[in-house]
Amino acid sequence: MTIPRIMVVDDDAELRQMLVQFLQQQGVIALPAARESDIARHLEAGRIDLILLDVMLGDENGVEICARLRRDHAVPIIMISALSADPDRMAGYEVGADDYIAKPFNLDLLLARIRAVLSRARRTASLVHRRRKERFHFAGWTFDAKRDEVTSPKGYQVALSRRETALLQAFLANPHIPLTRAEIAAALDVTGDSDTGSEAQGRAIDVLVGRLRAKIEADPKAPEMLRTERGVGYVLATDVTVAEE
């Protein structure tokens, strides 16, 4: 697995160095930054998997920096701040922060939150990383991602809509991994057709899963492949093999 590269942005040199040393002890590549120009330099120099961003950076404002980063970068951002009131937290979330941690904080708790955000980011990315170049085999079925063709175990082709195809790809990229409706929606968003509003979005995903089940399950009312994972969402409960075209 790739070693995470985390940028630590804080104008307090002592705290910044402490966080860098702590993360390095956990096997993380930690890069120190004190201001927005340092952030830009690190982003230009190579991959950054997560940014720990202090809200108060001397003359600079971490919330404003987060808003500017979100215009061009999808890198996960955890804001850290001595400001812990709900309006302060909401300000961070509203500009695109993935998490907000109030100072002082327990280092083990910080590490757990970092791992959680990184895990969500990796899973969201994995939902869409296989798009056009491979052929998938699952439970006797074949999906040719290059041609968007689905072939049944009996050899006949099944027509899928564009959103049904994107949904199937999301499951095939993550066999045996329960996916939340939000994660599925993030994968479908590459089509530009995702719904807005969490409740409406969830219902739309349920309907879409039902349509896909009707086309690939022997008994859609008792699905063997696309199973409901209670309290989570859905899971593709079958092995998948991938062959490069």
PDB file of C-alpha atoms in Angstrom:
ATOM      1  CA  MET A   1       0.000   0.000   0.000  1.00  0.00           C
ATOM      2  CA  THR A   2       1.244   3.498  -0.799  1.00  0.00           C
ATOM      3  CA  ILE A   3       2.660   5.369   2.194  1.00  0.00           C
ATOM      4  CA  PRO A   4       0.375   8.363   2.923  1.00  0.00           C
ATOM      5  CA  ARG A   5       1.836  11.832   2.345  1.00  0.00           C
ATOM      6  CA  ILE A   6       0.317  14.290   4.805  1.00  0.00           C
ATOM      7  CA  MET A   7       0.929  18.030   4.891  1.00  0.00           C
ATOM      8  CA  VAL A   8       0.913  19.647   8.341  1.00  0.00           C
ATOM      9  CA  VAL A   9       0.006  23.334   8.085  1.00  0.00           C
ATOM     10  CA  ASP A  10       0.441  25.340  11.293  1.00  0.00           C
ATOM     11  CA  ASP A  11       2.255  28.594  12.041  1.00  0.00           C
ATOM     12  CA  ASP A  12       3.160  27.342  15.534  1.00  0.00           C
ATOM     13  CA  ALA A  13       6.613  25.888  14.846  1.00  0.00           C
ATOM     14  CA  GLU A  14       6.654  23.777  18.016  1.00  0.00           C
ATOM     15  CA  LEU A  15       3.246  22.198  17.401  1.00  0.00           C
ATOM     16  CA  ARG A  16       4.002  21.738  13.714  1.00  0.00           C
ATOM     17  CA  GLN A  17       7.227  19.882  14.460  1.00  0.00           C
ATOM     18  CA  MET A  18       5.531  17.758  17.114  1.00  0.00           C
ATOM     19  CA  LEU A  19       2.811  16.698  14.679  1.00  0.00           C
ATOM     20  CA  VAL A  20       5.339  15.978  11.939  1.00  0.00           C
ATOM     21  CA  GLN A  21       7.404  13.785  14.274  1.00  0.00           C
ATOM     22  CA  PHE A  22       4.314  11.975  15.565  1.00  0.00           C
ATOM     23  CA  LEU A  23       3.078  11.173  12.065  1.00  0.00           C
ATOM     24  CA  GLN A  24       6.509  10.038  10.948  1.00  0.00           C
ATOM     25  CA  GLN A  25       6.579   7.630  13.897  1.00  0.00           C
ATOM     26  CA  GLN A  26       3.319   6.160  12.530  1.00  0.00           C
ATOM     27  CA  GLY A  27       4.969   5.437   9.171  1.00  0.00           C
ATOM     28  CA  VAL A  28       3.552   8.508   7.423  1.00  0.00           C
ATOM     29  CA  ILE A  29       5.457  10.939   5.208  1.00  0.00           C
ATOM     30  CA  ALA A  30       4.755  14.274   6.939  1.00  0.00           C
ATOM     31  CA  LEU A  31       5.533  17.564   5.220  1.00  0.00           C
ATOM     32  CA  PRO A  32       5.622  20.810   7.271  1.00  0.00           C
ATOM     33  CA  ALA A  33       4.054  24.053   6.059  1.00  0.00           C
ATOM     34  CA  ALA A  34       3.492  27.382   7.785  1.00  0.00           C
ATOM     35  CA  ARG A  35       1.630  29.453   5.173  1.00  0.00           C
ATOM     36  CA  GLU A  36      -0.336  29.247   1.949  1.00  0.00           C
ATOM     37  CA  SER A  37       2.772  29.598  -0.228  1.00  0.00           C
ATOM     38  CA  ASP A  38       4.204  26.478   1.446  1.00  0.00           C
ATOM     39  CA  ILE A  39       0.998  24.587   0.659  1.00  0.00           C
ATOM     40  CA  ALA A  40       1.228  25.549  -3.011  1.00  0.00           C
ATOM     41  CA  ARG A  41       4.884  24.506  -3.138  1.00  0.00           C
ATOM     42  CA  HIS A  42       4.163  21.039  -1.706  1.00  0.00           C
ATOM     43  CA  LEU A  43       1.170  20.506  -4.004  1.00  0.00           C
ATOM     44  CA  GLU A  44       3.261  21.394  -7.037  1.00  0.00           C
ATOM     45  CA  ALA A  45       6.114  19.133  -5.926  1.00  0.00           C
ATOM     46  CA  GLY A  46       4.165  15.866  -5.677  1.00  0.00           C
ATOM     47  CA  ARG A  47       1.216  13.839  -4.420  1.00  0.00           C
ATOM     48  CA  ILE A  48      -0.464  14.932  -1.198  1.00  0.00           C
ATOM     49  CA  ASP A  49      -2.987  12.524   0.334  1.00  0.00           C
ATOM     50  CA  LEU A  50      -4.286  14.731   3.149  1.00  0.00           C
ATOM     51  CA  ILE A  51      -3.802  18.215   4.585  1.00  0.00           C
ATOM     52  CA  LEU A  52      -3.972  19.050   8.290  1.00  0.00           C
ATOM     53  CA  LEU A  53      -4.836  22.745   8.161  1.00  0.00           C
ATOM     54  CA  ASP A  54      -4.830  25.103  11.133  1.00  0.00           C
ATOM     55  CA  VAL A  55      -7.571  27.726  11.040  1.00  0.00           C
ATOM     56  CA  MET A  56      -5.518  30.611  12.438  1.00  0.00           C
ATOM     57  CA  LEU A  57      -2.249  31.045  10.541  1.00  0.00           C
ATOM     58  CA  GLY A  58      -1.021  34.426  11.684  1.00  0.00           C
ATOM     59  CA  ASP A  59      -2.144  36.922   9.030  1.00  0.00           C
ATOM     60  CA  GLU A  60      -3.668  34.132   6.936  1.00  0.00           C
ATOM     61  CA  ASN A  61      -7.004  32.403   7.444  1.00  0.00           C
ATOM     62  CA  GLY A  62      -7.255  28.625   7.145  1.00  0.00           C
ATOM     63  CA  VAL A  63     -10.947  28.708   6.236  1.00  0.00           C
ATOM     64  CA  GLU A  64     -10.232  31.012   3.303  1.00  0.00           C
ATOM     65  CA  ILE A  65      -7.277  28.855   2.265  1.00  0.00           C
ATOM     66  CA  CYS A  66      -9.489  25.739   2.371  1.00  0.00           C
ATOM     67  CA  ALA A  67     -12.050  27.452   0.138  1.00  0.00           C
ATOM     68  CA  ARG A  68      -9.341  28.336  -2.395  1.00  0.00           C
ATOM     69  CA  LEU A  69      -7.894  24.811  -2.316  1.00  0.00           C
ATOM     70  CA  ARG A  70     -11.313  23.327  -3.028  1.00  0.00           C
ATOM     71  CA  ARG A  71     -11.523  25.221  -6.317  1.00  0.00           C
ATOM     72  CA  ASP A  72      -8.682  23.182  -7.828  1.00  0.00           C
ATOM     73  CA  HIS A  73      -7.938  20.206  -5.551  1.00  0.00           C
ATOM     74  CA  ALA A  74      -9.854  17.207  -4.212  1.00  0.00           C
ATOM     75  CA  VAL A  75      -7.246  16.410  -1.531  1.00  0.00           C
ATOM     76  CA  PRO A  76      -8.896  15.615   1.836  1.00  0.00           C
ATOM     77  CA  ILE A  77      -8.581  18.424   4.394  1.00  0.00           C
ATOM     78  CA  ILE A  78      -8.865  18.148   8.177  1.00  0.00           C
ATOM     79  CA  MET A  79      -9.071  21.526   9.871  1.00  0.00           C
ATOM     80  CA  ILE A  80      -7.588  21.935  13.361  1.00  0.00           C
ATOM     81  CA  SER A  81      -8.400  24.920  15.537  1.00  0.00           C
ATOM     82  CA  ALA A  82      -8.758  26.296  19.041  1.00  0.00           C
ATOM     83  CA  LEU A  83     -12.130  27.603  17.847  1.00  0.00           C
ATOM     84  CA  SER A  84     -14.558  24.830  18.739  1.00  0.00           C
ATOM     85  CA  ALA A  85     -17.967  26.518  18.659  1.00  0.00           C
ATOM     86  CA  ASP A  86     -20.534  25.108  16.238  1.00  0.00           C
ATOM     87  CA  PRO A  87     -20.451  28.182  13.935  1.00  0.00           C
ATOM     88  CA  ASP A  88     -16.678  27.805  13.599  1.00  0.00           C
ATOM     89  CA  ARG A  89     -17.001  24.132  12.762  1.00  0.00           C
ATOM     90  CA  MET A  90     -19.759  24.852  10.261  1.00  0.00           C
ATOM     91  CA  ALA A  91     -17.586  27.478   8.575  1.00  0.00           C
ATOM     92  CA  GLY A  92     -14.960  24.799   7.965  1.00  0.00           C
ATOM     93  CA  TYR A  93     -17.403  22.232   6.636  1.00  0.00           C
ATOM     94  CA  GLU A  94     -19.108  24.791   4.410  1.00  0.00           C
ATOM     95  CA  VAL A  95     -15.876  25.513   2.517  1.00  0.00           C
ATOM     96  CA  GLY A  96     -15.175  21.815   1.949  1.00  0.00           C
ATOM     97  CA  ALA A  97     -13.277  20.509   4.972  1.00  0.00           C
ATOM     98  CA  ASP A  98     -13.629  16.745   5.438  1.00  0.00           C
ATOM     99  CA  ASP A  99     -13.289  16.937   9.221  1.00  0.00           C
ATOM    100  CA  TYR A 100     -12.758  19.534  11.964  1.00  0.00           C
ATOM    101  CA  ILE A 101     -10.824  18.836  15.177  1.00  0.00           C
ATOM    102  CA  ALA A 102     -10.681  21.229  18.108  1.00  0.00           C
ATOM    103  CA  LYS A 103      -7.473  21.949  20.003  1.00  0.00           C
ATOM    104  CA  PRO A 104      -6.218  20.602  22.309  1.00  0.00           C
ATOM    105  CA  PHE A 105      -6.656  17.092  20.945  1.00  0.00           C
ATOM    106  CA  ASN A 106      -5.495  13.593  21.783  1.00  0.00           C
ATOM    107  CA  LEU A 107      -2.881  12.437  19.256  1.00  0.00           C
ATOM    108  CA  ASP A 108      -4.333   8.937  19.062  1.00  0.00           C
ATOM    109  CA  LEU A 109      -7.763  10.409  18.322  1.00  0.00           C
ATOM    110  CA  LEU A 110      -6.211  12.632  15.649  1.00  0.00           C
ATOM    111  CA  LEU A 111      -4.571   9.591  14.083  1.00  0.00           C
ATOM    112  CA  ALA A 112      -7.878   7.714  14.079  1.00  0.00           C
ATOM    113  CA  ARG A 113      -9.623  10.626  12.370  1.00  0.00           C
ATOM    114  CA  ILE A 114      -6.823  10.871   9.789  1.00  0.00           C
ATOM    115  CA  ARG A 115      -7.106   7.162   9.018  1.00  0.00           C
ATOM    116  CA  ALA A 116     -10.887   7.428   8.699  1.00  0.00           C
ATOM    117  CA  VAL A 117     -10.672  10.322   6.236  1.00  0.00           C
ATOM    118  CA  LEU A 118      -7.945   8.599   4.222  1.00  0.00           C
ATOM    119  CA  SER A 119     -10.002   5.402   4.121  1.00  0.00           C
ATOM    120  CA  ARG A 120     -13.074   7.257   2.832  1.00  0.00           C
ATOM    121  CA  ALA A 121     -10.960   9.042   0.230  1.00  0.00           C
ATOM    122  CA  ARG A 122      -9.390   5.787  -0.998  1.00  0.00           C
ATOM    123  CA  ARG A 123     -12.751   4.058  -1.229  1.00  0.00           C
ATOM    124  CA  THR A 124     -14.353   6.929  -3.111  1.00  0.00           C
ATOM    125  CA  ALA A 125     -11.443   6.906  -5.548  1.00  0.00           C
ATOM    126  CA  SER A 126     -11.608   3.130  -5.936  1.00  0.00           C
ATOM    127  CA  LEU A 127     -15.253   3.364  -6.930  1.00  0.00           C
ATOM    128  CA  VAL A 128     -14.343   5.076 -10.191  1.00  0.00           C
ATOM    129  CA  HIS A 129     -10.753   4.031 -11.010  1.00  0.00           C
ATOM    130  CA  ARG A 130     -11.742   1.183 -13.349  1.00  0.00           C
ATOM    131  CA  ARG A 131     -13.784   2.706 -16.122  1.00  0.00           C
ATOM    132  CA  ARG A 132     -13.015   1.843 -19.723  1.00  0.00           C
ATOM    133  CA  LYS A 133     -10.156  -0.634 -20.151  1.00  0.00           C
ATOM    134  CA  GLU A 134     -11.016  -3.966 -18.583  1.00  0.00           C
ATOM    135  CA  ARG A 135     -13.219  -7.011 -18.887  1.00  0.00           C
ATOM    136  CA  PHE A 136     -14.851  -8.237 -15.683  1.00  0.00           C
ATOM    137  CA  HIS A 137     -16.017 -11.801 -14.994  1.00  0.00           C
ATOM    138  CA  PHE A 138     -18.427 -12.438 -12.109  1.00  0.00           C
ATOM    139  CA  ALA A 139     -20.752 -15.350 -11.325  1.00  0.00           C
ATOM    140  CA  GLY A 140     -20.662 -16.499 -14.947  1.00  0.00           C
ATOM    141  CA  TRP A 141     -21.396 -12.987 -16.255  1.00  0.00           C
ATOM    142  CA  THR A 142     -19.020 -10.843 -18.318  1.00  0.00           C
ATOM    143  CA  PHE A 143     -18.874  -7.061 -18.445  1.00  0.00           C
ATOM    144  CA  ASP A 144     -16.758  -5.503 -21.185  1.00  0.00           C
ATOM    145  CA  ALA A 145     -16.030  -2.009 -19.831  1.00  0.00           C
ATOM    146  CA  LYS A 146     -14.545  -0.832 -23.110  1.00  0.00           C
ATOM    147  CA  ARG A 147     -17.718  -1.622 -25.048  1.00  0.00           C
ATOM    148  CA  ASP A 148     -20.228  -1.295 -22.189  1.00  0.00           C
ATOM    149  CA  GLU A 149     -21.499  -4.799 -22.971  1.00  0.00           C
ATOM    150  CA  VAL A 150     -22.931  -7.212 -20.418  1.00  0.00           C
ATOM    151  CA  THR A 151     -23.155 -10.902 -21.323  1.00  0.00           C
ATOM    152  CA  SER A 152     -25.099 -13.454 -19.286  1.00  0.00           C
ATOM    153  CA  PRO A 153     -23.823 -16.933 -18.341  1.00  0.00           C
ATOM    154  CA  LYS A 154     -25.986 -18.281 -21.208  1.00  0.00           C
ATOM    155  CA  GLY A 155     -24.256 -16.005 -23.720  1.00  0.00           C
ATOM    156  CA  TYR A 156     -26.919 -13.413 -24.450  1.00  0.00           C
ATOM    157  CA  GLN A 157     -26.335  -9.689 -24.071  1.00  0.00           C
ATOM    158  CA  VAL A 158     -28.281  -7.605 -21.572  1.00  0.00           C
ATOM    159  CA  ALA A 159     -28.898  -3.937 -22.305  1.00  0.00           C
ATOM    160  CA  LEU A 160     -28.116  -1.537 -19.464  1.00  0.00           C
ATOM    161  CA  SER A 161     -28.775   2.181 -19.257  1.00  0.00           C
ATOM    162  CA  ARG A 162     -25.860   4.548 -18.735  1.00  0.00           C
ATOM    163  CA  ARG A 163     -26.561   4.853 -15.003  1.00  0.00           C
ATOM    164  CA  GLU A 164     -27.073   1.089 -14.618  1.00  0.00           C
ATOM    165  CA  THR A 165     -23.705   0.578 -16.316  1.00  0.00           C
ATOM    166  CA  ALA A 166     -21.997   3.074 -13.971  1.00  0.00           C
ATOM    167  CA  LEU A 167     -23.614   1.355 -10.982  1.00  0.00           C
ATOM    168  CA  LEU A 168     -22.427  -2.068 -12.113  1.00  0.00           C
ATOM    169  CA  GLN A 169     -18.893  -0.714 -12.575  1.00  0.00           C
ATOM    170  CA  ALA A 170     -18.910   0.673  -9.046  1.00  0.00           C
ATOM    171  CA  PHE A 171     -19.814  -2.740  -7.632  1.00  0.00           C
ATOM    172  CA  LEU A 172     -17.353  -4.616  -9.847  1.00  0.00           C
ATOM    173  CA  ALA A 173     -14.521  -2.345  -8.673  1.00  0.00           C
ATOM    174  CA  ASN A 174     -15.346  -3.206  -5.048  1.00  0.00           C
ATOM    175  CA  PRO A 175     -16.483  -6.835  -4.692  1.00  0.00           C
ATOM    176  CA  HIS A 176     -17.401  -7.942  -1.161  1.00  0.00           C
ATOM    177  CA  ILE A 177     -17.104  -4.334   0.101  1.00  0.00           C
ATOM    178  CA  PRO A 178     -20.344  -2.855   1.480  1.00  0.00           C
ATOM    179  CA  LEU A 179     -20.965   0.504  -0.178  1.00  0.00           C
ATOM    180  CA  THR A 180     -23.053   3.276   1.293  1.00  0.00           C
ATOM    181  CA  ARG A 181     -25.565   5.098  -0.844  1.00  0.00           C
ATOM    182  CA  ALA A 182     -23.366   8.203  -0.629  1.00  0.00           C
ATOM    183  CA  GLU A 183     -20.363   6.269  -1.954  1.00  0.00           C
ATOM    184  CA  ILE A 184     -22.435   4.847  -4.789  1.00  0.00           C
ATOM    185  CA  ALA A 185     -23.723   8.324  -5.611  1.00  0.00           C
ATOM    186  CA  ALA A 186     -20.130   9.608  -5.711  1.00  0.00           C
ATOM    187  CA  ALA A 187     -19.303   6.935  -8.289  1.00  0.00           C
ATOM    188  CA  LEU A 188     -22.361   7.757 -10.377  1.00  0.00           C
ATOM    189  CA  ASP A 189     -21.459  11.446 -10.291  1.00  0.00           C
ATOM    190  CA  VAL A 190     -18.837  10.826 -13.003  1.00  0.00           C
ATOM    191  CA  THR A 191     -21.790  10.570 -15.396  1.00  0.00           C
ATOM    192  CA  GLY A 192     -22.993  14.040 -14.448  1.00  0.00           C
ATOM    193  CA  ASP A 193     -26.428  12.651 -13.556  1.00  0.00           C
ATOM    194  CA  SER A 194     -26.285  12.372  -9.779  1.00  0.00           C
ATOM    195  CA  ASP A 195     -29.326  13.537  -7.860  1.00  0.00           C
ATOM    196  CA  THR A 196     -29.160  16.266  -5.259  1.00  0.00           C
ATOM    197  CA  GLY A 197     -30.486  15.996  -1.718  1.00  0.00           C
ATOM    198  CA  SER A 198     -29.571  13.079   0.513  1.00  0.00           C
ATOM    199  CA  GLU A 199     -33.070  11.567   0.858  1.00  0.00           C
ATOM    200  CA  ALA A 200     -33.887  11.897  -2.820  1.00  0.00           C
ATOM    201  CA  GLN A 201     -30.446  10.602  -3.672  1.00  0.00           C
ATOM    202  CA  GLY A 202     -30.883   7.560  -1.421  1.00  0.00           C
ATOM    203  CA  ARG A 203     -34.247   6.700  -2.956  1.00  0.00           C
ATOM    204  CA  ALA A 204     -32.812   7.091  -6.447  1.00  0.00           C
ATOM    205  CA  ILE A 205     -29.990   4.682  -5.597  1.00  0.00           C
ATOM    206  CA  ASP A 206     -32.481   2.137  -4.230  1.00  0.00           C
ATOM    207  CA  VAL A 207     -34.531   2.330  -7.433  1.00  0.00           C
ATOM    208  CA  LEU A 208     -31.420   2.011  -9.581  1.00  0.00           C
ATOM    209  CA  VAL A 209     -30.185  -1.038  -7.660  1.00  0.00           C
ATOM    210  CA  GLY A 210     -33.628  -2.588  -8.107  1.00  0.00           C
ATOM    211  CA  ARG A 211     -33.465  -2.056 -11.865  1.00  0.00           C
ATOM    212  CA  LEU A 212     -30.001  -3.608 -12.086  1.00  0.00           C
ATOM    213  CA  ARG A 213     -31.096  -6.583  -9.979  1.00  0.00           C
ATOM    214  CA  ALA A 214     -34.020  -7.140 -12.366  1.00  0.00           C
ATOM    215  CA  LYS A 215     -31.541  -7.522 -15.229  1.00  0.00           C
ATOM    216  CA  ILE A 216     -28.760  -9.658 -13.700  1.00  0.00           C
ATOM    217  CA  GLU A 217     -30.326 -11.593 -10.808  1.00  0.00           C
ATOM    218  CA  ALA A 218     -32.079 -14.936 -11.335  1.00  0.00           C
ATOM    219  CA  ASP A 219     -34.612 -13.844  -8.715  1.00  0.00           C
ATOM    220  CA  PRO A 220     -34.539 -10.052  -8.117  1.00  0.00           C
ATOM    221  CA  LYS A 221     -36.685 -10.487  -4.989  1.00  0.00           C
ATOM    222  CA  ALA A 222     -34.056 -12.809  -3.457  1.00  0.00           C
ATOM    223  CA  PRO A 223     -30.818 -11.426  -4.890  1.00  0.00           C
ATOM    224  CA  GLU A 224     -27.698 -13.537  -4.649  1.00  0.00           C
ATOM    225  CA  MET A 225     -25.197 -10.995  -6.035  1.00  0.00           C
ATOM    226  CA  LEU A 226     -26.406  -7.478  -5.215  1.00  0.00           C
ATOM    227  CA  ARG A 227     -27.318  -7.899  -1.577  1.00  0.00           C
ATOM    228  CA  THR A 228     -28.631  -5.333   0.875  1.00  0.00           C
ATOM    229  CA  GLU A 229     -26.220  -4.640   3.722  1.00  0.00           C
ATOM    230  CA  ARG A 230     -28.403  -3.548   6.626  1.00  0.00           C
ATOM    231  CA  GLY A 231     -27.402  -0.234   8.108  1.00  0.00           C
ATOM    232  CA  VAL A 232     -24.892   0.406   5.318  1.00  0.00           C
ATOM    233  CA  GLY A 233     -26.156   0.078   1.761  1.00  0.00           C
ATOM    234  CA  TYR A 234     -25.385  -2.622  -0.785  1.00  0.00           C
ATOM    235  CA  VAL A 235     -22.638  -5.151  -1.501  1.00  0.00           C
ATOM    236  CA  LEU A 236     -21.661  -7.226  -4.528  1.00  0.00           C
ATOM    237  CA  ALA A 237     -21.429 -10.651  -2.878  1.00  0.00           C
ATOM    238  CA  THR A 238     -19.472 -12.518  -5.523  1.00  0.00           C
ATOM    239  CA  ASP A 239     -15.861 -12.798  -6.668  1.00  0.00           C
ATOM    240  CA  VAL A 240     -14.714 -10.673  -9.594  1.00  0.00           C
ATOM    241  CA  THR A 241     -11.795 -11.330 -11.924  1.00  0.00           C
ATOM    242  CA  VAL A 242     -10.418  -8.630 -14.210  1.00  0.00           C
ATOM    243  CA  ALA A 243      -8.659  -9.085 -17.546  1.00  0.00           C
ATOM    244  CA  GLU A 244      -6.856  -6.202 -19.246  1.00  0.00           C
ATOM    245  CA  GLU A 245      -7.978  -5.567 -22.811  1.00  0.00           C
TER     246      GLU A 245
END
